[in-house]
PDB file of C-alpha atoms and ligand atoms in Angstrom:
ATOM      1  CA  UNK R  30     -22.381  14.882 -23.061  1.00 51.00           C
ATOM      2  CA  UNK R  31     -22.212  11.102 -21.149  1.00 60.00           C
ATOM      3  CA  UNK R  32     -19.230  11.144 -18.841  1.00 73.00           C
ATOM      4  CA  UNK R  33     -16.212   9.781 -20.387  1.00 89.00           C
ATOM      5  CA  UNK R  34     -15.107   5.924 -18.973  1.00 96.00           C
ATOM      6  CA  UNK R  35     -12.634   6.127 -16.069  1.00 98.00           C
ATOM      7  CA  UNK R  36      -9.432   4.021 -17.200  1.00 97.00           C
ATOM      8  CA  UNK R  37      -7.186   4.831 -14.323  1.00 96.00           C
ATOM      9  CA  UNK R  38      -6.944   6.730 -10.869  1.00 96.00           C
ATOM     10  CA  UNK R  39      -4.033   8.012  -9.066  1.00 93.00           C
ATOM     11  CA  UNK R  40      -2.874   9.847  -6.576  1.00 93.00           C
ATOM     12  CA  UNK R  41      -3.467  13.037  -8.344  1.00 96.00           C
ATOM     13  CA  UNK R  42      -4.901  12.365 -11.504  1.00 97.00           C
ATOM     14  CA  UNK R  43      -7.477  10.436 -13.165  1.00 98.00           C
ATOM     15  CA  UNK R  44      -7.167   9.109 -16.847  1.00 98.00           C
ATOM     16  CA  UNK R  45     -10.760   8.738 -19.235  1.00 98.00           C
ATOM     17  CA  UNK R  46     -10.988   7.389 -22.252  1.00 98.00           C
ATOM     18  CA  UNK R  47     -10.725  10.168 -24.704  1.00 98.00           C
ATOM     19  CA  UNK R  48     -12.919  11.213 -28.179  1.00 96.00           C
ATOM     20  CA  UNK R  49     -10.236   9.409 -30.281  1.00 96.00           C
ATOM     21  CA  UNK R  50      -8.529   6.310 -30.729  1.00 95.00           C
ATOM     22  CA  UNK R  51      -5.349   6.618 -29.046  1.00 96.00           C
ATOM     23  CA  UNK R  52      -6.072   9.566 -26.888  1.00 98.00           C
ATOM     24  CA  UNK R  53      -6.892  10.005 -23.533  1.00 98.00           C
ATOM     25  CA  UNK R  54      -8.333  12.572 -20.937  1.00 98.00           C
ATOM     26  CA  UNK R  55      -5.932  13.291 -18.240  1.00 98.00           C
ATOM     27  CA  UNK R  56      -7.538  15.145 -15.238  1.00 98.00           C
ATOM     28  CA  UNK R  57      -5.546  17.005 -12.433  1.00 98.00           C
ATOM     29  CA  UNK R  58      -7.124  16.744  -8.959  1.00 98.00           C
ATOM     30  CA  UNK R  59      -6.648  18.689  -5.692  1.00 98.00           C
ATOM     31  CA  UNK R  60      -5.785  15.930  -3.981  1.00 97.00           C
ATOM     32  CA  UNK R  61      -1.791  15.673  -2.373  1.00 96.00           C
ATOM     33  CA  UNK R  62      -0.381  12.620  -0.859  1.00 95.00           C
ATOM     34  CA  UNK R  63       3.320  12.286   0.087  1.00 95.00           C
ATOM     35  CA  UNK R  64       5.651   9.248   1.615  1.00 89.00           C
ATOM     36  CA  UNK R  65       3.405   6.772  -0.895  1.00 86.00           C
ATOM     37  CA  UNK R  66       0.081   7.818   0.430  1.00 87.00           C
ATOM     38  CA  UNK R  67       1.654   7.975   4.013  1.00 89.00           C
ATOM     39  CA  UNK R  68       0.733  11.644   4.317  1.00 95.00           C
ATOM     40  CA  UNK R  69      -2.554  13.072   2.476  1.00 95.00           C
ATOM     41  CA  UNK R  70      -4.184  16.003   1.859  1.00 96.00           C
ATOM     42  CA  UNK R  71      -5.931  18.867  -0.067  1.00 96.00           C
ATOM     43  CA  UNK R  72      -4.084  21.730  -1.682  1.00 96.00           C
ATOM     44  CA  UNK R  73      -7.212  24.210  -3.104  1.00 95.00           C
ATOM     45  CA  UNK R  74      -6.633  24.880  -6.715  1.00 96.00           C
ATOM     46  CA  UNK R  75      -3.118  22.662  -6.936  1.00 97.00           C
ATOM     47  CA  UNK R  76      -5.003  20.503 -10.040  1.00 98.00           C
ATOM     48  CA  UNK R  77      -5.738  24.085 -11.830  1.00 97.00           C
ATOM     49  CA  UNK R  78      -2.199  24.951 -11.826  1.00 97.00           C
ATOM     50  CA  UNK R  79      -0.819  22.192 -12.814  1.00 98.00           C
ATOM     51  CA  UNK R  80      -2.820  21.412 -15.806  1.00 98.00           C
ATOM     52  CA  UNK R  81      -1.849  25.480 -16.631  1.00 97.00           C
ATOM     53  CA  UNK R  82       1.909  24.872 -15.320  1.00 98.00           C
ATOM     54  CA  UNK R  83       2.372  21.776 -17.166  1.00 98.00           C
ATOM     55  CA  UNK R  84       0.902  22.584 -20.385  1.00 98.00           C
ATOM     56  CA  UNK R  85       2.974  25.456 -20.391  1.00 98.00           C
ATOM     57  CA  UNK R  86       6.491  23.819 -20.249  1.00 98.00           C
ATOM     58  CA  UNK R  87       5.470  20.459 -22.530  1.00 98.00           C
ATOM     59  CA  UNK R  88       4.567  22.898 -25.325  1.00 98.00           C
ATOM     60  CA  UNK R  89       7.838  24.907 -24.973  1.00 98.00           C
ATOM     61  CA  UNK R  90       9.808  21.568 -24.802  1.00 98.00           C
ATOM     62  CA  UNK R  91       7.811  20.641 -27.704  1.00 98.00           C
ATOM     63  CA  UNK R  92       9.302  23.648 -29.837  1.00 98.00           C
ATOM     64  CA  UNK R  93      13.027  22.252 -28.999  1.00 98.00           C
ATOM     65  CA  UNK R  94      11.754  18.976 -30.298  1.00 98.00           C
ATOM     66  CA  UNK R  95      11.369  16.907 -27.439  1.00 98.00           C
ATOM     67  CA  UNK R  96       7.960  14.678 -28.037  1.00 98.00           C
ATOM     68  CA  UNK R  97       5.869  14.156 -25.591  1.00 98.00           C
ATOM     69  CA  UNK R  98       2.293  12.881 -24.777  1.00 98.00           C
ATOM     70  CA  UNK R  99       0.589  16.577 -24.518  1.00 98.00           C
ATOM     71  CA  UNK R 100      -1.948  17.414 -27.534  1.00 98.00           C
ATOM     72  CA  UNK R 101      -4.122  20.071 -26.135  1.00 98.00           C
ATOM     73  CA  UNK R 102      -5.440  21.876 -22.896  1.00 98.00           C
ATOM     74  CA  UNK R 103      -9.666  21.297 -22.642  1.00 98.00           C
ATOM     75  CA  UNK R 104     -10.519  23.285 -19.824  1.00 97.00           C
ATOM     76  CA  UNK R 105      -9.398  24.703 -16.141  1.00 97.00           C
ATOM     77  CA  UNK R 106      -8.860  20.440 -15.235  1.00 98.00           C
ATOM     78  CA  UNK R 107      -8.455  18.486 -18.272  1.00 98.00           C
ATOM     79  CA  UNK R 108      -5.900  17.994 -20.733  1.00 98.00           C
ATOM     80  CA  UNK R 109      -5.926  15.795 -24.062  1.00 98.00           C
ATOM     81  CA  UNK R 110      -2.966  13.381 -24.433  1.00 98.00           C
ATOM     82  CA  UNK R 111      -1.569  10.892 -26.351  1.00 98.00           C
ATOM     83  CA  UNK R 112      -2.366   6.998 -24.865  1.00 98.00           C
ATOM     84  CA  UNK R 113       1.182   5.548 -24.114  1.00 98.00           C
ATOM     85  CA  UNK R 114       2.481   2.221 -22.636  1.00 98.00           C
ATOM     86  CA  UNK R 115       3.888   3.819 -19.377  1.00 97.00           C
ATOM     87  CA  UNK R 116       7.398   2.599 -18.657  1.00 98.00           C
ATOM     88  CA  UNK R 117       7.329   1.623 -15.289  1.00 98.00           C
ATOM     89  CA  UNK R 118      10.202   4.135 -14.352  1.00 98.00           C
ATOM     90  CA  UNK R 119      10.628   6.937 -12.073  1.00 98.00           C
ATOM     91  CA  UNK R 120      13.693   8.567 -13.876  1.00 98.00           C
ATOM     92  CA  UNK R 121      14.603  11.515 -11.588  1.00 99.00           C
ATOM     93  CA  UNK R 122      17.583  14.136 -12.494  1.00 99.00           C
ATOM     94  CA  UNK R 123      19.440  15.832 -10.168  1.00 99.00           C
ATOM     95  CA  UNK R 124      21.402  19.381 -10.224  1.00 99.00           C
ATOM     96  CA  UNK R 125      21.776  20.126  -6.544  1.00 98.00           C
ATOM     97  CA  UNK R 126      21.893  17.435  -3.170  1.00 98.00           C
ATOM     98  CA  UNK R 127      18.003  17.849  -1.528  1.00 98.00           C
ATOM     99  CA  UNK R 128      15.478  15.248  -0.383  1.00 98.00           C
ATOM    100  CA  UNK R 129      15.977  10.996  -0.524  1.00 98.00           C
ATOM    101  CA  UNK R 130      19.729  12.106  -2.233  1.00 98.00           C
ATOM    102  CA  UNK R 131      20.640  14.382   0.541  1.00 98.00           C
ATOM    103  CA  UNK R 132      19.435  11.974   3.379  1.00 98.00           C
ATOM    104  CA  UNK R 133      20.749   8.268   1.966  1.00 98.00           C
ATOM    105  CA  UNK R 134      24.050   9.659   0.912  1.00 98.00           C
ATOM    106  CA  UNK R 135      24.529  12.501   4.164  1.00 98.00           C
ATOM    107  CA  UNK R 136      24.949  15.467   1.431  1.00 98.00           C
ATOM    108  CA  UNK R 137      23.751  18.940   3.049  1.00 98.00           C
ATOM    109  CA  UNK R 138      21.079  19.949   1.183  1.00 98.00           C
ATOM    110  CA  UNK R 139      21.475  22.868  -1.575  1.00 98.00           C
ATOM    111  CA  UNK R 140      25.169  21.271  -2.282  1.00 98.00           C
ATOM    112  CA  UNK R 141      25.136  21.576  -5.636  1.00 98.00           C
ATOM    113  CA  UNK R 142      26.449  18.111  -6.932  1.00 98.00           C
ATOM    114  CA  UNK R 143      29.686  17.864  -9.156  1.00 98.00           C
ATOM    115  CA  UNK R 144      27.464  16.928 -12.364  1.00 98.00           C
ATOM    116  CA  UNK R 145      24.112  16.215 -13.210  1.00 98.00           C
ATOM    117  CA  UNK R 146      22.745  12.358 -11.631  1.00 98.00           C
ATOM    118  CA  UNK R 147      20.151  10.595 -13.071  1.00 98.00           C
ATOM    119  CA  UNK R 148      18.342   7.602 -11.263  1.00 98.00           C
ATOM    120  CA  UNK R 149      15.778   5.351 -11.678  1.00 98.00           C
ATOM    121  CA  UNK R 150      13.096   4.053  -9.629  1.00 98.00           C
ATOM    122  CA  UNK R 151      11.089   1.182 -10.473  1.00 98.00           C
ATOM    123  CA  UNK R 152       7.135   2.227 -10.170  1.00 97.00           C
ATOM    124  CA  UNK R 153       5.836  -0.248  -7.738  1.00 96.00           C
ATOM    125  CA  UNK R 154       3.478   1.854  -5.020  1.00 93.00           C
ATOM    126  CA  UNK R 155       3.303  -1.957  -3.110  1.00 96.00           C
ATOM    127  CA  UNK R 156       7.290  -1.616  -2.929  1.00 97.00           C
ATOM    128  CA  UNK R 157       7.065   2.229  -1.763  1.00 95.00           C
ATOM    129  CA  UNK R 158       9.103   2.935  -5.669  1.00 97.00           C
ATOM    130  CA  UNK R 159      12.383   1.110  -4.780  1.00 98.00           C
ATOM    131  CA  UNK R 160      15.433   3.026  -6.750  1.00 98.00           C
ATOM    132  CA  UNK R 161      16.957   0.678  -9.300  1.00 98.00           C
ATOM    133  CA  UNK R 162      19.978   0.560 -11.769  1.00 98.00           C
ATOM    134  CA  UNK R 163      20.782  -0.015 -15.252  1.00 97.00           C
ATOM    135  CA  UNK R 164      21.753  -3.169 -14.370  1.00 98.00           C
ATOM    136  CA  UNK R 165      17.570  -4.646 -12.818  1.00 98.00           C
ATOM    137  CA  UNK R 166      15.978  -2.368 -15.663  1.00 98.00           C
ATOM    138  CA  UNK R 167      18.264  -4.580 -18.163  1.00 97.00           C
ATOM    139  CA  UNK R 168      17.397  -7.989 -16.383  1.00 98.00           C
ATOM    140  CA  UNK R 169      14.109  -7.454 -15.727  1.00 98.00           C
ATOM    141  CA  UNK R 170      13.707  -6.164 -19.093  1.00 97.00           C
ATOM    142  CA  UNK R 171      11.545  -3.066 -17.850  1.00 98.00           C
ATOM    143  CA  UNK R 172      12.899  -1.237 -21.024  1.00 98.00           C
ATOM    144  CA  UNK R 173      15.643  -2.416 -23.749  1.00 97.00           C
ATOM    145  CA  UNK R 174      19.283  -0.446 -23.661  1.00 97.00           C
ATOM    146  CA  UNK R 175      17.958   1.746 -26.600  1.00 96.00           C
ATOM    147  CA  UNK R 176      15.064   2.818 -24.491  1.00 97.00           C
ATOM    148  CA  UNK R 177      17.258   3.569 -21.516  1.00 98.00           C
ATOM    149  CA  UNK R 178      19.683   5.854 -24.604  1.00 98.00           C
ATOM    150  CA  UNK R 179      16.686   7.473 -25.411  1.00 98.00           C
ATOM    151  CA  UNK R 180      15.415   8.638 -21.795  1.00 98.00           C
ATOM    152  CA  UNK R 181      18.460   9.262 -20.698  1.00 98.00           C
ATOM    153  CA  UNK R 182      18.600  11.659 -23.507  1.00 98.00           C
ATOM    154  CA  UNK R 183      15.705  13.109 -23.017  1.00 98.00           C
ATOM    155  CA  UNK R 184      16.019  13.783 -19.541  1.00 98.00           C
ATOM    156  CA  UNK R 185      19.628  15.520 -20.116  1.00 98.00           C
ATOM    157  CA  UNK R 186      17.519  17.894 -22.653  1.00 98.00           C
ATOM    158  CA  UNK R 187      14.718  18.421 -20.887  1.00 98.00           C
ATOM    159  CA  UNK R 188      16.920  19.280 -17.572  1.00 98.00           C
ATOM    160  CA  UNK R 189      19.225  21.782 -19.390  1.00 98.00           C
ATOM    161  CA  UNK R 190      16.035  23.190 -21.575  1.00 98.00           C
ATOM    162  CA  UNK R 191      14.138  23.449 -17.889  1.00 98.00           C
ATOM    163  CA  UNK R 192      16.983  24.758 -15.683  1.00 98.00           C
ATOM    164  CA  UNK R 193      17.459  27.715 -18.473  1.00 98.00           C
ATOM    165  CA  UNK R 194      14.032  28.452 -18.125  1.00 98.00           C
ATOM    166  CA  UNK R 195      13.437  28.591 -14.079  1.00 98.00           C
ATOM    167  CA  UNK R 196      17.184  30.047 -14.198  1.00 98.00           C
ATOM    168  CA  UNK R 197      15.457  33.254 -16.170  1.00 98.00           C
ATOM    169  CA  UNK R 198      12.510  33.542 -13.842  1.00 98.00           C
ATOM    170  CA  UNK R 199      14.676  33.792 -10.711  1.00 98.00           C
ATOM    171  CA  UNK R 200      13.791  30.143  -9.769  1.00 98.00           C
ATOM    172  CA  UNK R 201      17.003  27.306  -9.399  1.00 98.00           C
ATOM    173  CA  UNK R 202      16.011  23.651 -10.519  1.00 99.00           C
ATOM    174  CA  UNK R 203      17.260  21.332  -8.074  1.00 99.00           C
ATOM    175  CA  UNK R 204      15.814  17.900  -9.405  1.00 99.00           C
ATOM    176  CA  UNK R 205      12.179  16.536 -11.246  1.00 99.00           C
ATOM    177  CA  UNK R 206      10.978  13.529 -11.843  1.00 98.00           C
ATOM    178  CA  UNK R 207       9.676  12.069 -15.380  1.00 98.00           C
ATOM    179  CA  UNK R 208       8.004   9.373 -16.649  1.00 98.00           C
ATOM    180  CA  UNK R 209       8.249   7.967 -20.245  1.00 98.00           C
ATOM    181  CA  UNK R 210       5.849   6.367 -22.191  1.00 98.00           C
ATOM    182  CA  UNK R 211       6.170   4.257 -25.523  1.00 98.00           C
ATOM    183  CA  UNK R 212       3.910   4.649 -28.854  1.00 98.00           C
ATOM    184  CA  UNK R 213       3.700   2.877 -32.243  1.00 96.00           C
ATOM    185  CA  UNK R 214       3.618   3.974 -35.589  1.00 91.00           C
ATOM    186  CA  UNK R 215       3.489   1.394 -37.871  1.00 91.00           C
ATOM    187  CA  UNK R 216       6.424  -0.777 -37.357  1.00 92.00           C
ATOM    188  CA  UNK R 217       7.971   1.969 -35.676  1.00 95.00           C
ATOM    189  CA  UNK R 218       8.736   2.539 -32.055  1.00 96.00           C
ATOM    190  CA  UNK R 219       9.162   6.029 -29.825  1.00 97.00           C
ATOM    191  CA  UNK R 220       9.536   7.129 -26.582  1.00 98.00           C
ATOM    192  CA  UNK R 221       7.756  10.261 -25.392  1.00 98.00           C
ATOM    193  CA  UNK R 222       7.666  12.195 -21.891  1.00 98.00           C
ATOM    194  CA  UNK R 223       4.456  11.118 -20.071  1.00 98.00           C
ATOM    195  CA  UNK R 224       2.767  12.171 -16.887  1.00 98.00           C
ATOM    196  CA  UNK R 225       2.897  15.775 -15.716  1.00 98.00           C
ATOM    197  CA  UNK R 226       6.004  18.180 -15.026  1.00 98.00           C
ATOM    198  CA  UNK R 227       4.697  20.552 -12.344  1.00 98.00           C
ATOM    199  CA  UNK R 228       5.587  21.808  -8.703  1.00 98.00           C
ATOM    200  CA  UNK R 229       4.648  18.465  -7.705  1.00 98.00           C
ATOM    201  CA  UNK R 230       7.319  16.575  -9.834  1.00 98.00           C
ATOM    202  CA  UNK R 231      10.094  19.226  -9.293  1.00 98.00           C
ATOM    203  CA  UNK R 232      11.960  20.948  -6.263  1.00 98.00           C
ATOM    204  CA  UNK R 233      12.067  24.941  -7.198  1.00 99.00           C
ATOM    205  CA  UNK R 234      14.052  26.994  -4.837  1.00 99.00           C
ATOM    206  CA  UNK R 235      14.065  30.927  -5.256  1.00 98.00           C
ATOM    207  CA  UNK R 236      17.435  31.810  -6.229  1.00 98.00           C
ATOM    208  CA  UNK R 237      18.123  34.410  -4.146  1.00 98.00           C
ATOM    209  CA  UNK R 238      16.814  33.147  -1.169  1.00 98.00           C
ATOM    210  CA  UNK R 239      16.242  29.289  -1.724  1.00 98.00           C
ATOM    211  CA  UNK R 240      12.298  29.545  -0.539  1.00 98.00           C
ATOM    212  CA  UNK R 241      10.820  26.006  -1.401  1.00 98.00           C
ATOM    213  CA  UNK R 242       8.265  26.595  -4.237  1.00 98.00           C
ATOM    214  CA  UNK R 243       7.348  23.745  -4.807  1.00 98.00           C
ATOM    215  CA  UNK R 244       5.611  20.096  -3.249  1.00 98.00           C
ATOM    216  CA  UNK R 245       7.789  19.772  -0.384  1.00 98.00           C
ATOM    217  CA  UNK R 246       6.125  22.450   1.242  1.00 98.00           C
ATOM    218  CA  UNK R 247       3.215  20.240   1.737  1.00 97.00           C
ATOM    219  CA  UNK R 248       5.254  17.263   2.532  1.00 97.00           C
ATOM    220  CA  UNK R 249       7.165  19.327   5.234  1.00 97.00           C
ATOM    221  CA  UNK R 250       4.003  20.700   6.953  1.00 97.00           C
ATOM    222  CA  UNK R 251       5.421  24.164   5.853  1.00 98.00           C
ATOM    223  CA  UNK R 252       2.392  26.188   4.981  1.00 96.00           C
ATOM    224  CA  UNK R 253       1.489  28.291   1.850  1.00 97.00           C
ATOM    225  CA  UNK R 254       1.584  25.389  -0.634  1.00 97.00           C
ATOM    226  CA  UNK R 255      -0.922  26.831  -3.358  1.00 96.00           C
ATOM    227  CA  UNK R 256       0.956  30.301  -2.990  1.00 97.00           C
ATOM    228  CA  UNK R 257       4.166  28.477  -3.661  1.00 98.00           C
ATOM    229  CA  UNK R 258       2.527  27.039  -6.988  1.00 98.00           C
ATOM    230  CA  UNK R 259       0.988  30.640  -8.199  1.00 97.00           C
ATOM    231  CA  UNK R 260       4.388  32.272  -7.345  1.00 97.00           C
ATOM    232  CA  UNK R 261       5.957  29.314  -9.834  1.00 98.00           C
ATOM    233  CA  UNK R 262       2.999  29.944 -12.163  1.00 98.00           C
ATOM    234  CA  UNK R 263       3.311  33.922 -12.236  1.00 97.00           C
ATOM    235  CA  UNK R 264       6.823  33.957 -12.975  1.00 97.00           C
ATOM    236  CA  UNK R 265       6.726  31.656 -16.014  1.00 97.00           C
ATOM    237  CA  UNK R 266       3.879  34.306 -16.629  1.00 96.00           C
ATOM    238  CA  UNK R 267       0.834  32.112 -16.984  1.00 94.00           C
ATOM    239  CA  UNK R 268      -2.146  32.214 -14.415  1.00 81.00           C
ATOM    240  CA  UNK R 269      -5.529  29.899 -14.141  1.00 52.00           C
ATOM    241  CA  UNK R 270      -8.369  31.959 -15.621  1.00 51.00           C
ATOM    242  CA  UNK R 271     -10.348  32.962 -12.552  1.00 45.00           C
TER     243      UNK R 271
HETATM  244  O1  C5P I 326      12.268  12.300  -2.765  1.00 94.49           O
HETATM  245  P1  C5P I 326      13.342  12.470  -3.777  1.00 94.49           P
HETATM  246  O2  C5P I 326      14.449  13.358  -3.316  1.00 94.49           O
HETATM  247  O3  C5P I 326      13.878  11.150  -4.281  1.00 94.49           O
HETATM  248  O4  C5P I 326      12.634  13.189  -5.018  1.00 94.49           O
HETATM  249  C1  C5P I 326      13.385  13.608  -6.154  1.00 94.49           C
HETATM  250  C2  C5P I 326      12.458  14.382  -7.099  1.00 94.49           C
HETATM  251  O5  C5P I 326      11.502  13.508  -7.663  1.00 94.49           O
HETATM  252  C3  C5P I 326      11.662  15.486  -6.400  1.00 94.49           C
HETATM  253  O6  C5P I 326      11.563  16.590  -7.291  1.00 94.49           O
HETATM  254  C4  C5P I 326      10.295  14.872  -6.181  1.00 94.49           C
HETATM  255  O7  C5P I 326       9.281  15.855  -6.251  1.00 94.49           O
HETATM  256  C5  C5P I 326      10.180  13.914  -7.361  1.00 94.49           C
HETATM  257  N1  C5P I 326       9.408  12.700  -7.038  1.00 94.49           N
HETATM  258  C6  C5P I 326       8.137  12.520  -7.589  1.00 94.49           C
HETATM  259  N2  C5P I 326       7.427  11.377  -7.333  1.00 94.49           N
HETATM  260  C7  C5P I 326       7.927  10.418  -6.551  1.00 94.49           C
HETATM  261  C8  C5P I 326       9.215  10.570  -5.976  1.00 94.49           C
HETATM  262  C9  C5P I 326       9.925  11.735  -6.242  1.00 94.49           C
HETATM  263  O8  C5P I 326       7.659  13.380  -8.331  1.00 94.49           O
HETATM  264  N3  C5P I 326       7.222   9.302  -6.337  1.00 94.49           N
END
């Protein structure tokens, strides 16, 4: 079969054109990179697990009714999706005081926070992602005050829907990160969760002893990255064919 056409490649994934109109082939590479590319690497089988890991928890959020841009799994790599306009967003939620939160605002890490935050960053790699509010996502008009209802939404859902889930496998959810993506159907607009939801996109802490499974080991030089991801993978109970 000819190749498909490259459309896109990031940091971790590559995008091809896929075998329908509308659809697209989203592949998950090896490849790490943390501080915008600052810090780059190779974690062995990371793009395996996080086809596996993220096709696991976009179908389940799928049976609560939360769309999103997943269609199918194709092999070990590859996923089918839906084409979407990307909002250029970084909407991260927040259940406990870690990483950029626990640094800018001097908040110990693992404080859990009074209630759930949600914030925005605009996605701008030449501007290293600055955070944003309501207020530049309005002016700028990077996506209209029902859009902002409708992720904001969405996130809320997907966090409590998520935290249950990790809470049941022994596994706390401290924050994520998701991207949004619009589609059209007919005259009609709708917002769906894009990109990936993996241990790349979220901090998982064991709950009994708050081990990092999850991306930051790599970004904190602390060793055992992939077995962090299997150990997230094997509780949820799904593992890469071998
Ligand atoms: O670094 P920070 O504390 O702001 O990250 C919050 C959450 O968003 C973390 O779970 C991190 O993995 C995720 N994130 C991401 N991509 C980025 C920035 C943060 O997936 N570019």
């Amino acid at each position: 079969m000819a190749r498909r056409r490259q459309l896109y490649e990031g940091k971790a994934k590559v995008l091809f054109e896929g075998p329908e109109p509308g659809t697209l082939v989203q592949y998950f590479k090896d490849d790490a990179t943390a501080g915008n590319g600052a810090k780059s690497g190779i974690i062995t089988g990371k793009g395996v697990l996080n086809n596996r890991i993220s096709e696991y928890l976009m179908l389940k959020l799928h049976e609560i009714n939360i769309p999103t841009h997943f269609i199918r799994r194709l092999n070990m790599r590859e996923q089918l999706i839906r084409e979407v306009e990307i909002i250029p967003l970084e909407v991260v939620v927040r259940n406990v005081a870690a990483g950029s939160l626990a640094k800018r605002l001097g908040i110990p890490e693992g404080t859990r926070l009074p209630r759930t935050i949600i914030e925005y960053y605009y996605k701008n790699d030449a501007l290293n992602d600055p955070m944003v509010s309501e207020e530049h996502i309005a002016a700028f008009n990077w996506a209209a005050p029902q859009d902002m209802d409708d992720m904001n939404q969405l996130a809320l859902r997907t966090n409590d829907f998520l935290m249950g889930m990790f809470t049941a496998v022994g596994i706390t959810l401290v924050d994520f990160k998701l991207e949004f993506g619009r589609i059209w159907e007919g005259e009609e607009m709708r917002i769906l969760l894009a990109d990936e939801i993996s241990p790349d996109n979220c901090r998982l802490w064991d709950s009994k002893t708050n081990e990092k499974l999850d991306k930051d080991r790599f970004r904190r030089d602390m060793g055992r990255v992939e077995e962090a991801y299997q150990e997230v993978a094997k509780r949820l109970g799904i593992l890469p064919e071998s």
